[in-house]
Amino acid sequence: MNSTTSVVLRGTGSALPVRVMRNDEFAATLETSDEWIRTRTGIRERRIAAPEETSISLAIDASQKALEAARLPAHELDLIICATVTPVLMTPSNANYLQAALGCRPIPSFDLTAACTGFLYSISVATQFIQNGAARNVLVVGSETLSRVIDFTDRNSCILFGDGAGAIVLSASTEPNVGVRRTHLYSDGKGAHLIHVPALVSKHTGPIQGVPTSPEFLRMNGREVFRFAVHRMAELMAKAIRDCRELGTEMKLLIPHQVNRRIIDAALEQTGFPADRVMVNLDRYGNTSAASVPIALDEAIREGRTHPGDTVVLVAFGGGLTWGSVILTL
Ligand code: ACO
């Protein structure tokens, strides 16, 4: 990045539904078991939103915690971006509701859709708003209620997902060599058929290649996505290790998209990165799509897994297909 303005992480927050759904609950209605789910994915349980909880209410909760951690009053925010594939409505956006609920000035606010990579895409957009002088303080949120779009009779997909939200505040700073150091974003629509989440209009949409007509639920080709995820995650990590070297820093902690322990382990094996420097909480939350990285980042900071001055690397991959990374010095 050429700009002399740094984009620093000022605060983080997360919010999770209270209801815990353990693997055993699937075994009551599906041909599956706690043992299969644990050994094939690493997931033990996930959180499921109560009827009154939405990707807006979870986003508000996470955002208030992030603003509190940042010691920033909501009226000083200049932009809100909410990454989600499960917005409550297509319009108004989740971000519009957030703007009102937090008591912000009439600042721009919008949702961004890039599946599980959405939070990293949003960081990149926020960084550019700050570096070109259009904003000083930006709230970036990932918030999902995947439980509302999964088919609880499809054992190939339903066991993977959970609900939750994470939020961060990014601010302009003149301090050098801190904050968002590099971002890398990618997409390949040729893999669009591998994962899809329907919208209301899907019911009235004609055939799209690889997508069943009138899709009601999230569908995914797990085996193909697994292959793509390992390949891209290892590639992103190798690039991040090289980037850190160029920047004169070291990757202290890797915060990957949380979906399957075997994907993380395979990427670690390919890159030689040590497992004790990876943040993993998928055992408790499963895959919360755009919310997974900010929830893990918030927990890593609150649990003291990472400290000011450390460089952390965020990597994510998901529907689209999309993938990307962010190198961040705290
Ligand atoms: N319980 C028991 N058996 C199961 C289950 C289950 N829950 N799910 C699948 N199986 C069976 C399959 O039917 C198959 O049986 P068969 O051999 O008789 O046909 C067998 O297990 C193996 O199936 P695979 O699909 O090869 O299982 P795999 O080990 O790959 O695990 C999983 C499946 C967990 C879905 C894995 O492929 C995965 O994690 N994929 C990545 C998903 C991902 O990264 N998604 C991120 C993007 S999501 C987004 O962007 C919104």
Coordinates of C-alpha atoms and ligand atoms in Angstrom, one line a residue:
M1 CA 0.0 0.0 0.0
N2 CA 1.3 3.4 -1.0
S3 CA -0.7 5.6 1.3
T4 CA 0.9 7.1 4.4
T5 CA -2.3 6.6 6.4
S6 CA -2.4 3.4 8.4
V7 CA -5.6 1.6 9.0
V8 CA -5.5 0.2 12.5
L9 CA -7.7 -2.2 14.4
R10 CA -9.2 -0.3 17.3
G11 CA -11.7 -2.7 18.8
T12 CA -13.4 -6.1 18.3
G13 CA -16.6 -7.7 19.5
S14 CA -18.7 -10.8 18.9
A15 CA -22.2 -12.2 19.7
L16 CA -23.4 -15.7 19.7
P17 CA -26.9 -17.2 20.2
V18 CA -27.3 -18.8 23.6
R19 CA -28.8 -22.1 22.2
V20 CA -26.1 -24.7 21.8
M21 CA -26.8 -27.6 19.4
R22 CA -24.5 -30.6 20.0
N23 CA -23.7 -33.3 17.3
D24 CA -25.8 -35.9 19.1
E25 CA -29.0 -33.9 18.2
F26 CA -28.4 -34.6 14.5
A27 CA -28.1 -38.3 15.2
A28 CA -31.7 -38.4 16.5
T29 CA -33.1 -37.7 13.0
L30 CA -30.2 -38.4 10.5
E31 CA -27.9 -41.3 9.7
T32 CA -24.9 -39.7 11.3
S33 CA -23.1 -39.7 14.7
D34 CA -21.2 -37.4 17.0
E35 CA -18.1 -39.5 16.2
W36 CA -18.4 -39.1 12.4
I37 CA -18.9 -35.3 12.7
R38 CA -16.0 -34.9 15.2
T39 CA -13.5 -37.0 13.3
R40 CA -14.5 -35.7 9.7
T41 CA -14.8 -32.0 10.7
G42 CA -13.6 -31.3 14.3
I43 CA -17.0 -29.7 15.1
R44 CA -18.6 -30.7 18.5
E45 CA -21.4 -28.1 18.7
R46 CA -22.7 -24.9 17.1
R47 CA -25.0 -22.1 18.1
I48 CA -28.5 -21.8 16.7
A49 CA -30.4 -18.5 16.7
A50 CA -33.7 -18.3 18.7
P51 CA -36.7 -17.2 16.7
E52 CA -36.3 -13.6 17.9
E53 CA -32.6 -13.5 17.0
T54 CA -31.6 -12.4 13.6
S55 CA -28.4 -11.5 11.6
I56 CA -29.3 -7.9 12.5
S57 CA -29.7 -8.4 16.3
L58 CA -26.5 -10.4 16.5
A59 CA -24.7 -7.7 14.4
I60 CA -26.0 -5.0 16.8
D61 CA -24.7 -6.9 19.8
A62 CA -21.3 -7.6 18.3
S63 CA -21.0 -4.0 17.0
Q64 CA -21.8 -2.4 20.4
K65 CA -19.1 -4.6 22.0
A66 CA -16.6 -3.6 19.3
L67 CA -17.4 0.2 19.7
E68 CA -17.0 -0.2 23.5
A69 CA -13.6 -2.0 23.1
A70 CA -12.6 0.8 20.7
R71 CA -13.9 3.5 23.1
L72 CA -15.5 5.1 20.1
P73 CA -19.0 6.7 20.3
A74 CA -21.2 5.5 17.4
H75 CA -21.7 9.1 16.1
E76 CA -18.0 9.1 15.2
L77 CA -18.4 6.3 12.7
D78 CA -18.1 7.3 9.0
L79 CA -19.1 4.0 7.3
I80 CA -20.7 0.6 8.1
I81 CA -20.2 -2.5 6.0
C82 CA -22.0 -5.7 7.0
A83 CA -20.8 -8.9 5.3
T84 CA -23.5 -11.5 5.2
V85 CA -25.1 -14.2 3.0
T86 CA -28.1 -14.3 5.3
P87 CA -29.4 -10.8 5.5
V88 CA -32.9 -10.4 7.0
L89 CA -34.1 -8.6 3.9
M90 CA -32.4 -7.8 0.5
T91 CA -33.3 -4.2 1.2
P92 CA -33.0 -2.4 3.6
S93 CA -29.7 -3.9 4.2
N94 CA -28.6 -5.3 7.6
A95 CA -26.1 -2.4 7.6
N96 CA -29.0 0.2 7.3
Y97 CA -30.6 -1.3 10.4
L98 CA -27.3 -1.2 12.2
Q99 CA -26.8 2.5 11.3
A100 CA -30.1 3.4 13.0
A101 CA -29.8 1.0 15.9
L102 CA -26.4 2.3 16.9
G103 CA -27.5 5.9 16.6
C104 CA -25.0 6.9 13.9
R105 CA -25.1 10.1 11.8
P106 CA -26.6 9.5 8.2
I107 CA -23.4 7.8 7.1
P108 CA -23.2 5.3 4.2
S109 CA -24.0 1.8 5.2
F110 CA -24.3 -1.3 3.0
D111 CA -24.1 -5.1 3.0
L112 CA -21.4 -7.0 1.1
T113 CA -21.8 -10.5 -0.2
A114 CA -18.8 -12.7 -0.8
A115 CA -19.9 -15.8 1.2
C116 CA -17.3 -16.9 3.8
T117 CA -14.7 -14.4 2.4
G118 CA -17.1 -11.5 2.8
F119 CA -15.5 -10.2 6.0
L120 CA -12.1 -10.0 4.3
Y121 CA -13.6 -8.3 1.3
S122 CA -15.2 -5.8 3.6
I123 CA -11.9 -5.1 5.4
S124 CA -10.3 -4.4 2.0
V125 CA -13.1 -2.0 1.0
A126 CA -13.0 -0.2 4.4
T127 CA -9.2 0.1 4.1
Q128 CA -9.6 1.9 0.8
F129 CA -12.2 4.3 2.1
I130 CA -9.9 5.2 5.0
Q131 CA -6.7 5.5 2.9
N132 CA -8.3 7.7 0.3
G133 CA -9.6 10.0 3.0
A134 CA -13.4 9.3 2.7
A135 CA -13.7 7.9 6.2
R136 CA -11.7 7.9 9.5
N137 CA -13.6 5.3 11.4
V138 CA -15.3 2.2 9.9
L139 CA -17.4 -0.5 11.5
V140 CA -16.9 -3.8 9.7
V141 CA -19.3 -6.7 10.6
G142 CA -19.8 -10.3 9.6
S143 CA -23.2 -11.6 10.7
E144 CA -25.0 -14.8 9.8
T145 CA -28.0 -17.0 10.7
L146 CA -27.1 -20.0 8.5
S147 CA -29.6 -22.1 10.5
R148 CA -32.3 -20.3 8.5
V149 CA -31.1 -21.6 5.1
I150 CA -29.8 -25.0 5.8
D151 CA -31.7 -28.2 5.1
F152 CA -31.7 -30.1 8.4
T153 CA -32.4 -33.3 6.4
D154 CA -29.2 -33.1 4.4
R155 CA -26.4 -34.6 6.4
N156 CA -23.8 -33.6 3.8
S157 CA -24.2 -29.9 4.8
C158 CA -26.4 -29.3 7.9
I159 CA -23.8 -30.5 10.4
L160 CA -21.3 -27.9 9.3
F161 CA -23.1 -24.6 10.0
G162 CA -23.9 -22.3 12.9
D163 CA -25.0 -18.7 13.7
G164 CA -23.1 -15.7 15.1
A165 CA -21.7 -12.3 14.5
G166 CA -18.3 -10.5 14.8
A167 CA -17.4 -6.9 14.4
I168 CA -14.3 -4.7 14.3
V169 CA -13.7 -0.9 14.3
L170 CA -10.9 0.2 11.8
S171 CA -9.5 3.7 12.2
A172 CA -7.1 6.0 10.4
S173 CA -3.7 6.5 12.1
T174 CA -0.4 8.2 11.3
E175 CA 1.6 5.5 13.1
P176 CA 3.7 3.6 10.5
N177 CA 3.9 -0.2 10.0
V178 CA 0.7 -1.1 11.9
G179 CA -2.8 -2.1 11.0
V180 CA -3.9 -3.5 7.6
R181 CA -0.6 -4.2 5.8
R182 CA -1.8 -6.1 2.8
T183 CA -5.0 -7.5 1.4
H184 CA -5.4 -10.1 -1.4
L185 CA -8.9 -10.9 -2.8
Y186 CA -9.8 -13.4 -5.5
S187 CA -12.9 -15.0 -7.1
D188 CA -13.6 -17.6 -9.7
G189 CA -17.2 -17.8 -10.9
K190 CA -16.5 -21.0 -12.8
G191 CA -17.0 -22.7 -9.4
A192 CA -20.3 -21.0 -8.7
H193 CA -22.2 -24.2 -8.9
L194 CA -20.3 -25.7 -5.9
I195 CA -22.1 -23.8 -3.2
H196 CA -25.2 -21.7 -3.3
V197 CA -27.5 -20.0 -0.8
P198 CA -30.9 -19.1 -2.3
A199 CA -32.6 -15.7 -2.2
L200 CA -36.4 -15.0 -2.3
V201 CA -36.2 -14.4 -6.0
S202 CA -34.6 -17.9 -6.5
K203 CA -38.2 -19.3 -6.5
H204 CA -38.9 -17.4 -9.7
T205 CA -35.6 -17.8 -11.4
G206 CA -35.2 -20.1 -14.5
P207 CA -32.5 -22.7 -14.7
I208 CA -29.0 -21.7 -13.7
Q209 CA -26.2 -24.1 -14.6
G210 CA -25.5 -26.4 -11.6
V211 CA -28.3 -25.0 -9.5
P212 CA -31.6 -26.9 -8.9
T213 CA -34.7 -24.9 -10.0
S214 CA -36.5 -23.2 -7.1
P215 CA -33.7 -23.9 -4.6
E216 CA -34.9 -23.5 -1.0
F217 CA -31.8 -24.3 0.9
L218 CA -28.0 -24.0 1.0
R219 CA -26.5 -26.7 -1.2
M220 CA -22.8 -27.6 -1.4
N221 CA -20.6 -30.1 -3.1
G222 CA -18.6 -30.8 0.1
R223 CA -15.9 -32.9 -1.5
E224 CA -15.1 -30.4 -4.3
V225 CA -15.2 -27.5 -1.9
F226 CA -12.9 -29.3 0.4
R227 CA -10.3 -29.8 -2.4
F228 CA -10.6 -26.1 -3.4
A229 CA -10.3 -24.9 0.2
V230 CA -7.1 -26.9 1.0
H231 CA -5.4 -25.8 -2.2
R232 CA -6.3 -22.1 -1.9
M233 CA -5.7 -21.9 1.9
A234 CA -2.2 -23.4 1.4
E235 CA -1.5 -20.9 -1.4
L236 CA -2.8 -17.9 0.6
M237 CA -0.6 -19.0 3.6
A238 CA 2.5 -19.4 1.5
K239 CA 1.9 -15.9 0.0
A240 CA 1.3 -14.5 3.5
I241 CA 4.6 -16.0 4.8
R242 CA 6.4 -14.4 1.9
D243 CA 4.6 -11.0 2.4
C244 CA 5.4 -11.0 6.1
R245 CA 9.1 -11.6 5.3
E246 CA 9.0 -8.6 2.8
L247 CA 7.3 -6.4 5.4
G248 CA 10.0 -7.4 8.0
T249 CA 7.5 -9.0 10.3
E250 CA 6.5 -12.6 11.3
M251 CA 3.1 -14.3 11.2
K252 CA 2.5 -14.7 14.9
L253 CA -1.1 -16.1 14.6
L254 CA -3.1 -17.5 11.7
I255 CA -6.8 -16.9 11.9
P256 CA -8.4 -19.0 9.2
H257 CA -12.1 -19.4 8.2
Q258 CA -13.5 -22.0 10.6
V259 CA -15.1 -24.8 8.7
N260 CA -13.3 -28.1 9.0
R261 CA -10.2 -29.0 11.1
R262 CA -9.0 -31.3 8.3
I263 CA -8.8 -28.4 5.9
I264 CA -6.7 -26.4 8.3
D265 CA -4.4 -29.4 9.1
A266 CA -3.9 -30.2 5.4
A267 CA -2.9 -26.5 4.7
L268 CA -0.6 -26.5 7.7
E269 CA 1.1 -29.7 6.5
Q270 CA 1.6 -28.2 3.0
T271 CA 3.1 -25.0 4.3
G272 CA 4.9 -26.3 7.4
F273 CA 3.3 -23.6 9.6
P274 CA 3.0 -24.7 13.3
A275 CA -0.4 -25.8 14.6
D276 CA 0.1 -24.0 17.9
R277 CA 0.0 -20.7 16.1
V278 CA -3.4 -21.2 14.6
M279 CA -6.7 -19.9 16.1
V280 CA -9.3 -22.6 16.0
N281 CA -12.8 -22.4 17.6
L282 CA -14.8 -24.3 15.0
D283 CA -15.3 -27.1 17.6
R284 CA -17.7 -24.8 19.4
Y285 CA -19.3 -22.8 16.6
G286 CA -19.0 -24.7 13.3
N287 CA -18.9 -22.7 10.1
T288 CA -20.6 -19.2 10.6
S289 CA -19.6 -18.1 7.1
A290 CA -18.8 -14.3 7.0
A291 CA -18.9 -14.2 10.9
S292 CA -16.3 -16.9 11.4
V293 CA -13.1 -14.9 11.1
P294 CA -14.2 -11.8 13.2
I295 CA -15.5 -14.1 15.9
A296 CA -12.2 -16.0 16.0
L297 CA -10.2 -12.7 15.9
D298 CA -12.3 -11.3 18.8
E299 CA -11.7 -14.4 20.9
A300 CA -8.0 -14.5 20.1
I301 CA -7.6 -10.9 21.4
R302 CA -9.8 -11.4 24.4
E303 CA -8.2 -14.7 25.4
G304 CA -4.7 -13.1 25.1
R305 CA -3.6 -15.3 22.2
T306 CA -2.4 -12.2 20.4
H307 CA -1.1 -8.8 21.6
P308 CA -0.4 -5.3 20.3
G309 CA 2.5 -5.4 17.9
D310 CA 1.8 -9.0 16.7
T311 CA 1.1 -9.6 13.0
V312 CA -1.9 -11.8 12.5
V313 CA -3.0 -13.3 9.1
L314 CA -6.7 -13.8 8.3
V315 CA -7.5 -16.2 5.5
A316 CA -10.9 -17.2 4.2
F317 CA -12.5 -19.1 1.3
G318 CA -16.1 -19.9 0.3
G319 CA -18.9 -19.7 -2.1
G320 CA -18.5 -17.8 -5.4
L321 CA -15.9 -19.2 -5.4
T322 CA -14.1 -16.5 -3.4
W323 CA -10.9 -16.5 -1.3
G324 CA -8.6 -14.0 0.2
S325 CA -6.2 -12.9 3.0
V326 CA -5.5 -9.9 5.2
I327 CA -2.2 -9.2 6.9
L328 CA -2.8 -7.2 10.0
T329 CA -0.3 -5.8 12.6
L330 CA -2.2 -5.2 15.9
Ligands
ACO1 N1 -22.6 -38.3 8.7 C1 -22.3 -39.5 8.2 N2 -21.9 -39.7 7.0 C2 -21.8 -38.6 6.2 C3 -22.2 -37.3 6.6 C4 -22.6 -37.2 7.9 N3 -22.9 -36.0 8.5 N4 -22.0 -36.5 5.6 C5 -21.5 -37.2 4.5 N5 -21.5 -38.5 4.9 C6 -21.1 -39.6 4.1 C7 -21.3 -39.4 2.6 O1 -22.6 -39.7 2.2 C8 -20.3 -40.3 2.0 O2 -20.9 -41.6 1.9 P1 -20.6 -42.6 0.7 O3 -19.1 -42.8 0.6 O4 -21.4 -43.8 1.0 O5 -21.1 -41.8 -0.5 C9 -19.1 -40.3 2.9 O6 -19.7 -39.8 4.2 C10 -18.0 -39.5 2.5 O7 -18.5 -38.2 2.0 P2 -17.6 -37.0 1.7 O8 -18.4 -35.9 1.1 O9 -16.4 -37.5 0.9 O10 -17.1 -36.6 3.2 P3 -16.0 -35.7 3.6 O11 -15.0 -36.4 4.4 O12 -15.5 -34.9 2.4 O13 -16.7 -34.7 4.6 C11 -17.6 -32.4 4.5 C12 -17.8 -33.9 4.1 C13 -17.5 -32.4 6.0 C14 -18.8 -31.7 4.0 C15 -16.3 -31.9 3.9 O14 -16.3 -32.3 2.5 C16 -16.1 -30.5 4.0 O15 -15.8 -29.9 5.0 N6 -16.1 -29.7 2.8 C17 -15.8 -28.3 2.8 C18 -17.0 -27.5 3.0 C19 -16.6 -26.0 3.1 O16 -15.5 -25.6 3.1 N7 -17.6 -25.1 3.0 C20 -17.2 -23.7 3.0 C21 -17.9 -22.9 2.2 S1 -19.5 -22.6 2.8 C22 -20.0 -21.1 2.3 O17 -19.3 -20.4 1.6 C23 -21.4 -20.6 2.7

